[in-house]
Coordinates of C-alpha atoms in Angstrom, one line a residue:
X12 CA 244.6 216.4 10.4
X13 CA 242.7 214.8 7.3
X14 CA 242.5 216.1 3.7
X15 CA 239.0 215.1 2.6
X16 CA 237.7 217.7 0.2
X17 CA 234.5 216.9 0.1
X18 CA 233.5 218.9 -2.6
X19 CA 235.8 218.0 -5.1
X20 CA 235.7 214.1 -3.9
X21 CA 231.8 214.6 -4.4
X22 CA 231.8 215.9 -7.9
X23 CA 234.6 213.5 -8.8
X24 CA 232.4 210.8 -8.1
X25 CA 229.4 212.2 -10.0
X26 CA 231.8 212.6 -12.7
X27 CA 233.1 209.3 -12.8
X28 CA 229.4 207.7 -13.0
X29 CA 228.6 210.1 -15.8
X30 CA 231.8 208.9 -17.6
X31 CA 230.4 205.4 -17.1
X32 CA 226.4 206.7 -18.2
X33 CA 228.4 207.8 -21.4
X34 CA 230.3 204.6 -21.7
X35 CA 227.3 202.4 -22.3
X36 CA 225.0 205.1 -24.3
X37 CA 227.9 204.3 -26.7
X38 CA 228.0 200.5 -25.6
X39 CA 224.1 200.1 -26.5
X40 CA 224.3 201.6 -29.7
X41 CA 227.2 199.0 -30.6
X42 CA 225.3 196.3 -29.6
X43 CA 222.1 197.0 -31.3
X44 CA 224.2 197.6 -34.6
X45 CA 226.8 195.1 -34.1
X46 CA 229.3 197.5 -34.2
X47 CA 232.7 195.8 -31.9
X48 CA 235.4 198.3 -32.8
X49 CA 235.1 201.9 -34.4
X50 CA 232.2 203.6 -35.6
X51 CA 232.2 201.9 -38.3
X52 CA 230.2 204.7 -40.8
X53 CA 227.6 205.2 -37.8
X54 CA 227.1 208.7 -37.1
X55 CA 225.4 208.5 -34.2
X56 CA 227.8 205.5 -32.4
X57 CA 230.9 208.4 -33.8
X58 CA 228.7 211.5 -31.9
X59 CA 228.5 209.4 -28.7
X60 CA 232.6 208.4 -29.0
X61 CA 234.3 211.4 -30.1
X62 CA 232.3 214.5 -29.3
X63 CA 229.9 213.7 -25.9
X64 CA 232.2 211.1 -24.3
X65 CA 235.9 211.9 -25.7
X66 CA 234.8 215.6 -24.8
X67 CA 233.8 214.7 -21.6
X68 CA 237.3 213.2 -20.8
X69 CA 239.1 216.1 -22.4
X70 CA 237.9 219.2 -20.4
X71 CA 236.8 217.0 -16.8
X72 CA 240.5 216.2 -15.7
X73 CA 241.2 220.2 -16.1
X74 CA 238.0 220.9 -13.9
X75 CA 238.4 218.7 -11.3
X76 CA 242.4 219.8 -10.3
X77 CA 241.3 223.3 -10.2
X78 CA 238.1 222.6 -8.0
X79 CA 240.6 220.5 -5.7
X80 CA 243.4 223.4 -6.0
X81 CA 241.3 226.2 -5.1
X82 CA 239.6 224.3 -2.3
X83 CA 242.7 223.9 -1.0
X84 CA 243.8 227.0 -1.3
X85 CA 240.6 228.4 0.5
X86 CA 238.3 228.8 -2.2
X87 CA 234.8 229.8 -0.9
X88 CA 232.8 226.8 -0.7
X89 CA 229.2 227.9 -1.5
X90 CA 230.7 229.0 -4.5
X91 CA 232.2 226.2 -5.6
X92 CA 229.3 224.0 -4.8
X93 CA 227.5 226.4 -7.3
X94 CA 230.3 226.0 -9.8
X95 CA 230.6 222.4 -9.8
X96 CA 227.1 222.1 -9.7
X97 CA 226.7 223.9 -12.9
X98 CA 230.1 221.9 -14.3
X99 CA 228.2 218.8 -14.1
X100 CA 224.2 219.7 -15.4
X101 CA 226.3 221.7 -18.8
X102 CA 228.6 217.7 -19.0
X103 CA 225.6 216.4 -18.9
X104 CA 223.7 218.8 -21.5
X105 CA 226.3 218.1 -24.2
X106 CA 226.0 214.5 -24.9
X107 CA 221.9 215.5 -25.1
X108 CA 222.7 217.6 -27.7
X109 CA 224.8 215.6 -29.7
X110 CA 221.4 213.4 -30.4
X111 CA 220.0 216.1 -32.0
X112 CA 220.6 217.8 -35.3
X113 CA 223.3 220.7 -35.3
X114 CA 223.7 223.0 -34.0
X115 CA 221.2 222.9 -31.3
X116 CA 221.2 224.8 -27.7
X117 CA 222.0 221.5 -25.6
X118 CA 225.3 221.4 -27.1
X119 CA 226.0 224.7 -27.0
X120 CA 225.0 225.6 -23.8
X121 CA 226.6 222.6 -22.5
X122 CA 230.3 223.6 -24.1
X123 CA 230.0 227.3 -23.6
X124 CA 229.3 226.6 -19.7
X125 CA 232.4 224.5 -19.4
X126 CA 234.8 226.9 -21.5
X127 CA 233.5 229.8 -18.9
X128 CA 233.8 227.4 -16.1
X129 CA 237.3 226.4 -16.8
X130 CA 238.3 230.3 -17.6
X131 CA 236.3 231.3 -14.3
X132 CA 238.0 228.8 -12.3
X133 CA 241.9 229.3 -13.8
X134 CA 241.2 233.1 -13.4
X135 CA 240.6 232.3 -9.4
X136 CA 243.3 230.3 -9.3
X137 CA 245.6 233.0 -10.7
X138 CA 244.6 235.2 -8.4
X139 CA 244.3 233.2 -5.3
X140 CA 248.1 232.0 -6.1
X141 CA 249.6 235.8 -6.5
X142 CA 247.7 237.0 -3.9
X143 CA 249.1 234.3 -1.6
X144 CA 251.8 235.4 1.4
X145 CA 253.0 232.5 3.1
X146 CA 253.1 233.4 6.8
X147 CA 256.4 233.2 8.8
X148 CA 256.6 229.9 11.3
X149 CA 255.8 230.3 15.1
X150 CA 258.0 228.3 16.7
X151 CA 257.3 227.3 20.6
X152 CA 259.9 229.1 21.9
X153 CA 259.0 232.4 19.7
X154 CA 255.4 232.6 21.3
X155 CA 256.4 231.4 24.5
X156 CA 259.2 234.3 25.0
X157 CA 256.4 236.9 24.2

């Protein structure tokens, strides 16, 4: 039997490429200001480190063991297309809106959807793991001597 979930492997990778988009959004702005280490006083090179990209890597990890969890466990998978789905276009709505002025929608529609995605998804995780009943083992000889 092989483990593939291709869900969470799918979204993992689209994660891992936006972690990179957001690596050299900050990279360009160092470069064009000749900025090596730090932010050096530069808002915009600190909005790109510590809230889009040092976000992203704070509430991702979280997301992406509950998505594999609960697809493991069963979890429905049309709805966790849908979920991931949305997990990734509110990640990528965030960094957007920490270009702009605060506060803006971008940002906040992009943090609120991942708190409520992370509280949707440990909520079905609860439940799926005190609902679960492990089932007794059939042995061979058991269904054999029925």
């Amino acid at each position: 039997m092989t483990l593939t979930l291709p869900i969470t492997l799918t979204i993992a990778a689209g994660a891992a490429l936006i972690n990179i988009w957001l690596g050299t959004r900050i990279s360009r702005l160092r470069l064009r200001d000749k900025v090596s280490v730090g932010d050096a006083g530069n808002a915009a090179i600190l909005n790109r480190m510590r809230p889009a990209e040092a976000n992203f890597t704070e509430y991702t990890p979280f997301f992406l063991i509950l998505l594999a969890l609960i697809e493991l466990a069963a979890g429905s998978p049309t709805w966790l297309w849908i979920v991931a789905v949305v997990f990734i276009v509110g990640r990528l709505l965030h960094p957007f809106g920490m270009d702009r002025p605060a506060p803006n929608k971008l940002r906040m529609i992009g943090i609120l959807t991942t708190w409520l995605i992370l509280v949707g998804l440990a909520g079905y995780a609860l439940v799926l793991a005190s609902t679960y009943r492990p089932q007794p083992a059939v042995t061979y000889a058991e269904h054999t001597a029925l």
